Coordinates of C-alpha atoms in Angstrom, one line a residue:
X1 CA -28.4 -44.8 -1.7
X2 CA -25.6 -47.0 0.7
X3 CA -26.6 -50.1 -1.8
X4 CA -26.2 -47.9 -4.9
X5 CA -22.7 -46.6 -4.1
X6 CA -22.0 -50.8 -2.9
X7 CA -23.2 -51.5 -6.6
X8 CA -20.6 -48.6 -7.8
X9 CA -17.9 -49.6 -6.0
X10 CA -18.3 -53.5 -6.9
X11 CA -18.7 -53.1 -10.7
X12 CA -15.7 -50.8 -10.4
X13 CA -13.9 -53.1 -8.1
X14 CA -14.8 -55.9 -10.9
X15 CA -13.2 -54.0 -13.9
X16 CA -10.0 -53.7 -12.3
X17 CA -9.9 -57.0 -10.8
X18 CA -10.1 -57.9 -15.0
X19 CA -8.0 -55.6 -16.3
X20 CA -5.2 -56.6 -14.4
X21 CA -5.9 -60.3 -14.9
X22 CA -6.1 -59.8 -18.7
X23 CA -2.7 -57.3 -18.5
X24 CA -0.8 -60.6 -16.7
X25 CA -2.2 -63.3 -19.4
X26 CA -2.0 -61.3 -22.6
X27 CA 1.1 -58.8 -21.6
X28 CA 2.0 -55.7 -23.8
X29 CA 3.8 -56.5 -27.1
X30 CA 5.5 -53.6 -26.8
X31 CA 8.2 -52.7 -25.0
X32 CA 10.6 -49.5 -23.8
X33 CA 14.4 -48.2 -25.5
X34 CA 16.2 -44.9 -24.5
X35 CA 19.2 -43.3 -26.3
X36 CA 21.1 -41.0 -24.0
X37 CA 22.6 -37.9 -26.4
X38 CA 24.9 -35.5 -25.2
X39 CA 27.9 -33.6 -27.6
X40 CA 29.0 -30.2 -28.6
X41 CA 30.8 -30.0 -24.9
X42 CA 33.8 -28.2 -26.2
X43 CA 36.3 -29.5 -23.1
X44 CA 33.7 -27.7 -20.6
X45 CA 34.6 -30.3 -17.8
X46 CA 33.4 -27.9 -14.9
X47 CA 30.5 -26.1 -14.3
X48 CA 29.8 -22.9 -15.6
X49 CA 28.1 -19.3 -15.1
X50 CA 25.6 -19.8 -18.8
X51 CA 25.3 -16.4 -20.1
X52 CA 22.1 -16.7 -22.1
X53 CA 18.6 -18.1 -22.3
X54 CA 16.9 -20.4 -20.6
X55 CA 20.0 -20.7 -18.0
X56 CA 21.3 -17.4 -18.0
X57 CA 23.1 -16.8 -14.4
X58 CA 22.7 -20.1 -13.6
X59 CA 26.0 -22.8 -12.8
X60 CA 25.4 -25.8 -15.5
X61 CA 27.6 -28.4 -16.7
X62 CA 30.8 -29.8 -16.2
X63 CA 31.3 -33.9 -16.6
X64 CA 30.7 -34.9 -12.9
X65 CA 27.2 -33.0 -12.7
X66 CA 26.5 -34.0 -15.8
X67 CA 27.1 -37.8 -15.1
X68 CA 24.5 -37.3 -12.1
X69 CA 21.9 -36.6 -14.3
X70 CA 23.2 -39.8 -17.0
X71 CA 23.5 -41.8 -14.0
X72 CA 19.9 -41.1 -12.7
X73 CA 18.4 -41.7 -15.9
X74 CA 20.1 -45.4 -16.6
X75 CA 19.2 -46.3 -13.2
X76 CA 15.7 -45.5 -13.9
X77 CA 16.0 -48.0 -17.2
X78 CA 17.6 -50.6 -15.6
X79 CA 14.7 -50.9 -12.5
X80 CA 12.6 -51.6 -14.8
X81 CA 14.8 -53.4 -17.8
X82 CA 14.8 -51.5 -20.1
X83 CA 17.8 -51.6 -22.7
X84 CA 19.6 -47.6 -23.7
X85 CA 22.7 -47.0 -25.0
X86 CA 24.9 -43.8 -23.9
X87 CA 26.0 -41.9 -27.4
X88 CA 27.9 -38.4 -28.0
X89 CA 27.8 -36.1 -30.9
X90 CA 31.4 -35.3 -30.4
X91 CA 32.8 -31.9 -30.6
X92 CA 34.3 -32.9 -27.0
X93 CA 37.8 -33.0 -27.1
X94 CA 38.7 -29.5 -27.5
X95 CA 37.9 -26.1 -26.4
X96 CA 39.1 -25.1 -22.9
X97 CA 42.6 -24.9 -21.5
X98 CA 41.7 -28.0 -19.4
X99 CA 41.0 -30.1 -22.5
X100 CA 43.5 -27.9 -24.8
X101 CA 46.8 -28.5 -22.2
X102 CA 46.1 -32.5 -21.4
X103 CA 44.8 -32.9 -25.3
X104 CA 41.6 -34.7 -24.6
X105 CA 43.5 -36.6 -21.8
X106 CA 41.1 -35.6 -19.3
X107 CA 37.7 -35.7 -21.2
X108 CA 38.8 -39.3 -22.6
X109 CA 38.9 -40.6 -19.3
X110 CA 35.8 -39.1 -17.8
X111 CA 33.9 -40.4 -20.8
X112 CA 35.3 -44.1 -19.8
X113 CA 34.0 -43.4 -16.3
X114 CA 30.5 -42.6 -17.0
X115 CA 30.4 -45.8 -19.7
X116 CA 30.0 -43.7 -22.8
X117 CA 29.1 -46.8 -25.6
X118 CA 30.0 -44.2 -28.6
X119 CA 31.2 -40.7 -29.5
X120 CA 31.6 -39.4 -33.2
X121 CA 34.4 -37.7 -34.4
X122 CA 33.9 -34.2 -35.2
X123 CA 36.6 -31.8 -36.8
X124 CA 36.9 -30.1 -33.3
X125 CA 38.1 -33.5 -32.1
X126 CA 40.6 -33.4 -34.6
X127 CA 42.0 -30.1 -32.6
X128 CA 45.3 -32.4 -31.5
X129 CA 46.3 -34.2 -35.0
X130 CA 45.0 -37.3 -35.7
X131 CA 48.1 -39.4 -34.5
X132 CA 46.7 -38.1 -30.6
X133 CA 43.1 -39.5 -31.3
X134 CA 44.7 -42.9 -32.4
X135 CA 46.5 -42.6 -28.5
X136 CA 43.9 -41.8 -26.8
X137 CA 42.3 -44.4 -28.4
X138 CA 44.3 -47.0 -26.7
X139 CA 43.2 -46.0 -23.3
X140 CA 39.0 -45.5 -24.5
X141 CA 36.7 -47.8 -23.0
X142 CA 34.1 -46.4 -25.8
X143 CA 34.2 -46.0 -29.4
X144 CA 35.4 -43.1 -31.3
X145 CA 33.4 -43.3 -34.3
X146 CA 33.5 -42.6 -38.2
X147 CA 31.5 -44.7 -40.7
X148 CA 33.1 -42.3 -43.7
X149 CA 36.7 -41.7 -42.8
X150 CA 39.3 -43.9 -44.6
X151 CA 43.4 -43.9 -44.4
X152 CA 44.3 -42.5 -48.2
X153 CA 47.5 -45.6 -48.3
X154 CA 45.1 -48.4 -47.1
X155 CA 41.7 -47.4 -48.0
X156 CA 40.8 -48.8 -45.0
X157 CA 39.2 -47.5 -42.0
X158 CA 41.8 -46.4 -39.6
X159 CA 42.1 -49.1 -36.6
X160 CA 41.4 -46.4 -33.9
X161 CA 38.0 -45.7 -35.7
X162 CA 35.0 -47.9 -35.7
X163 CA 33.2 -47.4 -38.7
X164 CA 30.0 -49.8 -37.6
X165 CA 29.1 -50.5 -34.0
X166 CA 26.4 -52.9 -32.7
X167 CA 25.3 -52.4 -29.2
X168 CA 24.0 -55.6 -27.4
X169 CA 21.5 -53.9 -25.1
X170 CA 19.7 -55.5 -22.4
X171 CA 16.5 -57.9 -23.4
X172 CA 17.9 -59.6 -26.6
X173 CA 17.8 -55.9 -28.3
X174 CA 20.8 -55.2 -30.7
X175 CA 21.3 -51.4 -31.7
X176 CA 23.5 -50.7 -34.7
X177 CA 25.1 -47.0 -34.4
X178 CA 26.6 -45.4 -37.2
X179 CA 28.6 -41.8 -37.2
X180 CA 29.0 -39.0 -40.0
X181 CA 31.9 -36.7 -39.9
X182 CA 31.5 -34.1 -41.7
X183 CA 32.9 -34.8 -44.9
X184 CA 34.1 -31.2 -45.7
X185 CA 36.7 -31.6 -42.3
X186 CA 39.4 -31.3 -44.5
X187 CA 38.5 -27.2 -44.6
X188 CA 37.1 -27.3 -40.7
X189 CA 40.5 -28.3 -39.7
X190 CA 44.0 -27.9 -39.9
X191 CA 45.5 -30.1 -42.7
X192 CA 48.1 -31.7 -40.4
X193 CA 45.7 -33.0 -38.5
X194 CA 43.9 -34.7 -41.2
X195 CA 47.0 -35.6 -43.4
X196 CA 46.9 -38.8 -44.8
X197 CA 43.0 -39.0 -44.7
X198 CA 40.1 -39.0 -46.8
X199 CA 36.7 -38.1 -45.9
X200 CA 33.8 -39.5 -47.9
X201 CA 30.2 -38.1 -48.6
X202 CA 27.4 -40.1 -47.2
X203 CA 26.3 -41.4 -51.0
X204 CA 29.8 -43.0 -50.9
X205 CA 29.1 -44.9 -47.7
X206 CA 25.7 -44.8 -46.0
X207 CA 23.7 -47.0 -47.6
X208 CA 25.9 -50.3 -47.7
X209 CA 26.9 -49.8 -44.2
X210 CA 23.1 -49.3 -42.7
X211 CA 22.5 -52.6 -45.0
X212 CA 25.5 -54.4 -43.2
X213 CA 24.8 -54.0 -40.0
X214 CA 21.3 -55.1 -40.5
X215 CA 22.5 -58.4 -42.0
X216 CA 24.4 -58.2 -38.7
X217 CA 21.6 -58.6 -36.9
X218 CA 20.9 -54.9 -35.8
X219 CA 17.5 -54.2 -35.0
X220 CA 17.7 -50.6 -34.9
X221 CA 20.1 -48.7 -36.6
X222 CA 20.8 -44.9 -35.6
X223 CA 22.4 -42.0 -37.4
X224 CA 24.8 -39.7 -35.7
X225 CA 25.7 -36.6 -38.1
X226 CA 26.7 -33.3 -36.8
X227 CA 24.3 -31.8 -39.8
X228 CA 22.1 -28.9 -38.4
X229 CA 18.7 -29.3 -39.0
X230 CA 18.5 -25.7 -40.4
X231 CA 21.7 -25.8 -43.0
X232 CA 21.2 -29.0 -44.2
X233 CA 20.5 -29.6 -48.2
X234 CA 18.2 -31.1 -49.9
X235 CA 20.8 -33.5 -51.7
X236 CA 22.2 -34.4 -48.4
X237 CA 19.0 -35.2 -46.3
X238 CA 17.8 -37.0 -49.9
X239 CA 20.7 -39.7 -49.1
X240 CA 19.8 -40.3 -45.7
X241 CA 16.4 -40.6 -46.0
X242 CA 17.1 -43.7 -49.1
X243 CA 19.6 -45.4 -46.9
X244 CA 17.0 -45.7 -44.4
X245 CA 18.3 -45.6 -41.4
X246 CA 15.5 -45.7 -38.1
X247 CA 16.8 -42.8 -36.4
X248 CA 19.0 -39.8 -37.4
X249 CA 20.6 -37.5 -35.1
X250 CA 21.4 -33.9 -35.9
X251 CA 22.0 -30.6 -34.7
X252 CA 19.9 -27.8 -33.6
X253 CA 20.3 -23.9 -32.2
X254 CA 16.6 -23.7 -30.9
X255 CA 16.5 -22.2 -27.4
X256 CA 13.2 -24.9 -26.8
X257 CA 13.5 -28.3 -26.5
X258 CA 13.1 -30.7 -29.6
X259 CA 10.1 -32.3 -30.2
X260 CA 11.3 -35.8 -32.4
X261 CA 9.5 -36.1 -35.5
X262 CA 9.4 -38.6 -38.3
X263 CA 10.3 -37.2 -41.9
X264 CA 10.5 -39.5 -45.1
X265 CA 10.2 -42.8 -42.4
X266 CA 13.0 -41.2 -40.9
X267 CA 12.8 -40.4 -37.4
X268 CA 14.7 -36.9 -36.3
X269 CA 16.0 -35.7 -33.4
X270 CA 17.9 -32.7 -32.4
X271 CA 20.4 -31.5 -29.7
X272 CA 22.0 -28.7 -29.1
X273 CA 24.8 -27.0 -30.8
X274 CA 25.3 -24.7 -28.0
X275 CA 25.0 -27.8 -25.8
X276 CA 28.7 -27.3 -23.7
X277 CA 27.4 -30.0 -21.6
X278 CA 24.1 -27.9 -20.2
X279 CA 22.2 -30.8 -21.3
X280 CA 21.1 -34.1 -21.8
X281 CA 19.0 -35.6 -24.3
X282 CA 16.8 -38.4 -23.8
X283 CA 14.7 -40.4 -26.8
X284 CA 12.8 -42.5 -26.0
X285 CA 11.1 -45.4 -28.0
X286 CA 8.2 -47.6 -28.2
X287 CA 9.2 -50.9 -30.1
X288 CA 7.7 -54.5 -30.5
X289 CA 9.1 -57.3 -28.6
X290 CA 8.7 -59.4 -31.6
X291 CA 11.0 -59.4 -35.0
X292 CA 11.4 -57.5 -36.9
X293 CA 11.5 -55.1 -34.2
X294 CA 9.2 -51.8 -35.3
X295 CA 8.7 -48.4 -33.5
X296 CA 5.6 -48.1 -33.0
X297 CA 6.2 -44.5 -30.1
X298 CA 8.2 -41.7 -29.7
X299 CA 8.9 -39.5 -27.0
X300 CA 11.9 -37.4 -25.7
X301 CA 13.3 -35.1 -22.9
X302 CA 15.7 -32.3 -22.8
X303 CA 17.3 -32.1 -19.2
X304 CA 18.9 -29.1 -17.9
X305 CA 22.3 -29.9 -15.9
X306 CA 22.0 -27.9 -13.6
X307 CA 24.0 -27.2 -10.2
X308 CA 20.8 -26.3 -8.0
X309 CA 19.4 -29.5 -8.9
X310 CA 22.1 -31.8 -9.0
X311 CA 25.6 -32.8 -7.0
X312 CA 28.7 -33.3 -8.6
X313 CA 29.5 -36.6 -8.9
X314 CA 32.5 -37.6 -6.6
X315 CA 33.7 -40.2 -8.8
X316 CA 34.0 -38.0 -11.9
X317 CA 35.2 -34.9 -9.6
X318 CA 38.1 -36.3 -8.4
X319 CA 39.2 -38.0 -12.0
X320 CA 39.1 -34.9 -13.5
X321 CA 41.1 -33.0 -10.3
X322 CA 44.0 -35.9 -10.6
X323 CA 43.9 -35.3 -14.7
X324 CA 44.4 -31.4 -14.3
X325 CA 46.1 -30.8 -11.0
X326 CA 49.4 -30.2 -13.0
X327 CA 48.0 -27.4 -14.7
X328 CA 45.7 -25.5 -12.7
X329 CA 48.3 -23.1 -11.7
X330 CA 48.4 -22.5 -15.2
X331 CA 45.1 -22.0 -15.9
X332 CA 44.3 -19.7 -12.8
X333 CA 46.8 -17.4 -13.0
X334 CA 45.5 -13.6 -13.7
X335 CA 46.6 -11.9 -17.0
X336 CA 44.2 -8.8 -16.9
X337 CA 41.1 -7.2 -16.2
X338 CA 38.3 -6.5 -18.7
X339 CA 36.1 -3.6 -17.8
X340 CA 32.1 -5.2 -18.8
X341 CA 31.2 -7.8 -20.5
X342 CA 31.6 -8.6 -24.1
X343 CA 29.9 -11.0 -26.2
X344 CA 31.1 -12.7 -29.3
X345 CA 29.3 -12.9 -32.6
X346 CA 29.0 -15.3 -35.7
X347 CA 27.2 -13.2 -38.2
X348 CA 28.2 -9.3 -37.0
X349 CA 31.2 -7.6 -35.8
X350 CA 32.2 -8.6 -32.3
X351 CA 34.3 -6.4 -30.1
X352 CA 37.1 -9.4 -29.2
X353 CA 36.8 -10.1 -32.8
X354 CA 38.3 -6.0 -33.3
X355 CA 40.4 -6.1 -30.4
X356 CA 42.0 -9.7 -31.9
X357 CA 42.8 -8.3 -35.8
X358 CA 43.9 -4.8 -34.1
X359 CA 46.7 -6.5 -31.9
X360 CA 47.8 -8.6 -35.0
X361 CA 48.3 -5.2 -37.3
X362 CA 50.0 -3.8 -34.6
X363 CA 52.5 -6.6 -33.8
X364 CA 53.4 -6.6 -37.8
X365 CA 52.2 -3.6 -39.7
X366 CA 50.1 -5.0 -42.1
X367 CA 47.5 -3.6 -44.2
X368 CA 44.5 -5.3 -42.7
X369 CA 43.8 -7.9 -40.6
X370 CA 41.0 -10.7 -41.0
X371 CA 39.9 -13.5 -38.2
X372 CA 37.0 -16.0 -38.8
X373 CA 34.2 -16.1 -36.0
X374 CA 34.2 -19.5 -35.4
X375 CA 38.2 -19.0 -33.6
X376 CA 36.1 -17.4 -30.9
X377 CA 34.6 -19.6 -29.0
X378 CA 33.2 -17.7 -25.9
X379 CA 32.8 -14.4 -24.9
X380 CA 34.5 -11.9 -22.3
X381 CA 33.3 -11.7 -18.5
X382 CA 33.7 -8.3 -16.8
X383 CA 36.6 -8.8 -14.1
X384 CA 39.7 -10.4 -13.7
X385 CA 41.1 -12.6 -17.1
X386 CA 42.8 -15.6 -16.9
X387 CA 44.6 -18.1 -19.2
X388 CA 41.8 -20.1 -18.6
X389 CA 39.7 -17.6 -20.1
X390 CA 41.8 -16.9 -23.4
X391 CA 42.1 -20.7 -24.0
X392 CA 37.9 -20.7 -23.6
X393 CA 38.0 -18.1 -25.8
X394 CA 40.4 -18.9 -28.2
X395 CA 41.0 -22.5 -28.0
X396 CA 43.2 -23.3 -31.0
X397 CA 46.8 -23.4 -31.8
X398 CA 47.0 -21.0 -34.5
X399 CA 50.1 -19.0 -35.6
X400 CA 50.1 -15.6 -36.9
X401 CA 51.0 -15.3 -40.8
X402 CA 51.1 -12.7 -43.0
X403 CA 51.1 -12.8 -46.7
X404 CA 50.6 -10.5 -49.9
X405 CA 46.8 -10.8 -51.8
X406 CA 45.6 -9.2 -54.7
X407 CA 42.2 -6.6 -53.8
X408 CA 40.5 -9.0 -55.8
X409 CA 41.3 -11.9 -53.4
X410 CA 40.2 -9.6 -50.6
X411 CA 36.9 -9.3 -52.4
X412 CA 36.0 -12.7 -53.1
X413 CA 37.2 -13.3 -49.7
X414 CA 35.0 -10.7 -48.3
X415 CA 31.9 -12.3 -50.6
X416 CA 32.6 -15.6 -48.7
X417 CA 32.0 -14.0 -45.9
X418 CA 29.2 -12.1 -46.7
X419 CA 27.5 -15.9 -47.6
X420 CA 27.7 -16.4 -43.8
X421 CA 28.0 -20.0 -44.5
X422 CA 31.4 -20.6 -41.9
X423 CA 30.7 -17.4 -40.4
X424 CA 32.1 -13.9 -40.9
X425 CA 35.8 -12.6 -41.1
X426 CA 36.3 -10.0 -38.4
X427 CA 38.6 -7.1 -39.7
X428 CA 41.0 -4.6 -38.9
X429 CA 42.3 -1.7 -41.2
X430 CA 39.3 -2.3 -43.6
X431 CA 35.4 -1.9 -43.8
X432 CA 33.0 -3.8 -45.6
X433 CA 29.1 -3.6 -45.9
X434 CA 27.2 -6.8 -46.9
X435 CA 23.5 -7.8 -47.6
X436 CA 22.1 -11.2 -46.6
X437 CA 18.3 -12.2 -47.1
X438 CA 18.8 -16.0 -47.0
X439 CA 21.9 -18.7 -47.7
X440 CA 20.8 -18.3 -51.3
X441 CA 20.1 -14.4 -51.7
X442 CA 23.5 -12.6 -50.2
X443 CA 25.8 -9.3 -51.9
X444 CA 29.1 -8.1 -51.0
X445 CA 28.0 -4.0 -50.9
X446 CA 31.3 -2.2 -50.7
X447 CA 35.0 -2.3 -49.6
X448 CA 37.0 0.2 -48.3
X449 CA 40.6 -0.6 -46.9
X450 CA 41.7 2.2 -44.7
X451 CA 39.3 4.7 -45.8
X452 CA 39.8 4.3 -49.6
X453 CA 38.1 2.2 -52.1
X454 CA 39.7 -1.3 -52.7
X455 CA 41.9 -1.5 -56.5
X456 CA 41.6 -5.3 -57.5
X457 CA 44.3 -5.8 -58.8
X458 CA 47.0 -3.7 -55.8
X459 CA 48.6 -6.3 -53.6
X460 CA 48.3 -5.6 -49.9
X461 CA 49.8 -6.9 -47.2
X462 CA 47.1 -9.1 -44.9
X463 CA 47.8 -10.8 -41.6
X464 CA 45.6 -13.6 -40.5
X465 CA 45.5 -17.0 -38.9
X466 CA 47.1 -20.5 -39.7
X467 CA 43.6 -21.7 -40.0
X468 CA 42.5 -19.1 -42.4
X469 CA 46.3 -19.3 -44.5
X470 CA 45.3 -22.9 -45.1
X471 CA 42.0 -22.2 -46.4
X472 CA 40.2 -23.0 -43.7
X473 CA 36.6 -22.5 -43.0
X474 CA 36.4 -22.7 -47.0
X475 CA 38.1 -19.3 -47.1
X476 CA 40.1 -20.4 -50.0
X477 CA 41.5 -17.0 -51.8
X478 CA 44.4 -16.9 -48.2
X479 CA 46.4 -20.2 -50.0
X480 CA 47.0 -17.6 -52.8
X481 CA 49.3 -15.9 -51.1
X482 CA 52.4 -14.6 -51.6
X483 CA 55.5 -14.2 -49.4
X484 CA 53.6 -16.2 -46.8
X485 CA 55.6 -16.0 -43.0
X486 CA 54.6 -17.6 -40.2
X487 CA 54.7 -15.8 -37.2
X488 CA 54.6 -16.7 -33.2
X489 CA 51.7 -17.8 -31.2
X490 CA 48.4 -16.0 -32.0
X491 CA 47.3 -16.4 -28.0
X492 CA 50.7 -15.5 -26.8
X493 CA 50.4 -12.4 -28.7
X494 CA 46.8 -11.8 -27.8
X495 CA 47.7 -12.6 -24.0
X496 CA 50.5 -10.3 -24.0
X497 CA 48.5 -7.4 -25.3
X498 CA 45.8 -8.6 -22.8
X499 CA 48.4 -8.3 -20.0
X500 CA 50.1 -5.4 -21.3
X501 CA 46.6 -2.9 -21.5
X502 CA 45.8 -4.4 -18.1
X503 CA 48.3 -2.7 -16.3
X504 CA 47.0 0.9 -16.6
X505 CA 43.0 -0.1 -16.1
X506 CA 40.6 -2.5 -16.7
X507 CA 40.4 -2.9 -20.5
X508 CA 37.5 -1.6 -22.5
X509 CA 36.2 -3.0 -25.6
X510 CA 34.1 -1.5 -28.4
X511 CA 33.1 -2.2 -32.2
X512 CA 33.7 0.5 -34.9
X513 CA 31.2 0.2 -37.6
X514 CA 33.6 -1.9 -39.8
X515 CA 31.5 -4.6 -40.4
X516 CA 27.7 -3.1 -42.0
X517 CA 25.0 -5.3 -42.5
X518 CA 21.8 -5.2 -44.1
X519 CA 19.3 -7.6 -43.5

């Protein structure tokens, strides 16, 4: 039995002794690449309390824990030589008080810090005019990228943009990144900011510049879009997929982490809309050593930055204390009390979405009120409010306006709502009942503006946002208008009312049935 186990043990011994002497003569003729994703941080440079699934009551985020987890992972490539490049999907330069009152200052020079190679420029980025993105260019270590954005004089790419990037990784390997605003920014953001601009559609630009950066010598070339993988056509996934490009990057609201998958010889991969710096993507990919380089694997992870598991970094800690120590004072200072918690909404009525169009009838008598959903960017915490908190909340400049519109611009306006495709408009002084079965199968129900039916062609006095004046969020019946005013501040207003209900209790919100929808 002892010399049948020897005999085991030996042939066993044998095979390994041959395996590995065949691994060291004819070596693997593949080898390893990461991507490192993050985006969609919205100015969330500290940690956090999340609020819902999977982290719910758990501390994540912020730009020095999250550069613990970044800096773990490169160190784990570069043991073992393996090239990565460090990308964002933008959306990072606006969104808290933090980011809002240094404009991006702050996030700019963390982002140098932790060796960011590229971030695209989203329309939130655009939050501070575009003349502050070509400053804080200046002082960028990385890339602020746009492959589609042109100056309308020139009809050249602006020279704080970089429209085509090559990455010289490690081991010979050359990545070419390209990045796709939006092209409909000029309605996601306000038109000073994007003055003297012009945004082109990806069949204007894709495929010539995936073609010259391979003649550059790229030997991967990878897509950054802010498209979401659920809202995104058929026309405009067609002209990726015949440009070609190796990898494209988009958007997701899945609660589970992405699993990347190849579609039309595209590889896809997802991160988070929601992200606010709760996580970090990882793809990783199986190429040939030899040229033209193929990808012959895929695999990813989704990791959770997450307080319990990691420390701050010190390094990123104290760059962002130095950048906001001016304005903490600010930030911390106590403006009221809110009795529970409130959440916002995209699609429904929301009770800060209410409270936000009442205080605006009130401070100028109007008719009704409207506010899009996408101006509220967080929701309300049970407890003490600060201006931190309204600048989360609502983290752009907009000015109250008020203006005369026909009932038949209220209606259409109302219908583009009802298509849910920026979002609702929260109301005050009217209700409206919509249907929506899909993007494609939607109906405006009925109008009633305070309590009676709606007459087409009455004028009516309506008070919104700068945003929404301008058309924003495609909401295009506002710029026909008349007797348009600008008002003041719409957060100074909202903060004073804040402050104001605070004083005699803790301030309770509710919704009132204005919005009805049947799905």
């Amino acid at each position: 039995m002892k010399d049948k186990l020897g005999q085991i043990f030996l042939g066993l011994s044998i095979c390994i002794l041959i395996g590995v002497i065949v691994w060291l003569v004819y070596p693997s003729p593949y080898r390893a690449c990461h991507l490192i994703l993050t985006g969609m941080g919205r100015g969330r440079l500290y940690p956090y309390v999340a609020k819902f699934k999977p982290y719910k009551g758990k501390t994540m985020g912020g730009f020095a824990l999250m550069n613990s987890v970044v800096k773990e992972q490169i160190a784990s490539f570069t043991e073992v030589n393996e090239p990565y490049c460090f990308l964002s999907l933008g959306a990072e330069l606006s969104g808290t008080a933090e980011a809002f009152l240094t404009k991006g200052e702050a996030i700019t020079k963390a982002f140098n810090s932790m060796k960011l190679d590229a971030m695209l420029v989203g329309n939130i980025d655009f939050s501070f005019g575009k003349e502050r993105l070509e400053e804080l260019s200046k002082s960028c270590k990385f890339k602020y990228l746009s492959s589609n954005i042109l100056d309308e004089k020139t009809n050249l790419v602006p020279k704080y943009f970089t429209d085509e990037l090559i990455i010289e990784a490690d081991n010979d390997l050359k990545i070419g990144i390209l990045g796709l605003t939006p092209p409909d920014t000029p309605n996601l953001a306000t038109k000073d900011s994007v003055a003297g601009l012009k945004f082109l559609k990806a069949s204007d630009i894709l495929k010539r510049k995936i073609d010259s950066l391979k003649t550059k010598g790229a030997d991967i070339v990878a897509l950054l879009t802010q498209y979401h993988k659920e809202y995104i056509t058929a026309e405009e996934w067609l002209t990726i997929a015949s440009a070609s490009p190796d990898i494209c990057i988009l958007l997701d609201s899945d609660i589970d982490a992405p699993i990347p998958f190849v579609k039309d010889g595209v590889i896809v991969y997802t991160i988070s809309s929601y992200n606010q710096t709760k996580e970090i993507d990882i793809l990783n990919l199986e190429i040939t050593k030899a040229r033209p380089v193929e990808i012959v694997g895929l695999s990813s992870k989704r990791i959770a930055v997450n307080l319990a598991e990691y420390p701050e970094d010190p390094e990123i800690a104290s760059i962002l204390d130095k950048s906001t120590a001016n304005m903490r004072a600010f930030r911390d200072k106590i403006i009221g009390k809110f009795a529970k918690d409130y959440a916002k909404s995209y699609y429904y009525e929301c009770p800060f979405g209410d409270y936000i169009t009442d205080v605006m009838i009130k401070e100028t008598g109007a008719d009704i009120a409207m506010q899009n959903s996408g101006s509220i960017q967080s929701n309300v915490s049970e407890g003490q409010f600060t201006n931190g908190d309204l600048f989360r909340i609502m983290p752009f400049a907009n000015k109250v306006v008020t203006m005369d519109l026909k009932g038949s611009d209220i209606m259409e306006l109302l219908t583009i709502s009802a298509s849910r495709k920026r979002g609702i408009l929260q109301v005050s002084g009217l209700e409206y009942s919509y249907s929506y079965k899909s993007k494609n199968n939607y109906q405006l129900k009925y109008v009633k503006i305070n309590n009676q039916d709606i007459i087409s062609d009455k004028k009516y006095k309506v008070v919104t946002n700068s945003f929404l004046a301008e058309g924003g969020d495609n909401y295009t019946p506002f710029t026909r208008g008349e007797n348009v005013e600008f008002g003041r501040s719409q957060r100074d207003l909202v903060r004073e009312a804040i402050a104001s209900q605070s004083m005699i209790s803790p301030i309770e919100l509710q919704t009132y049935n204005r919005i009805i929808v049947e799905e």
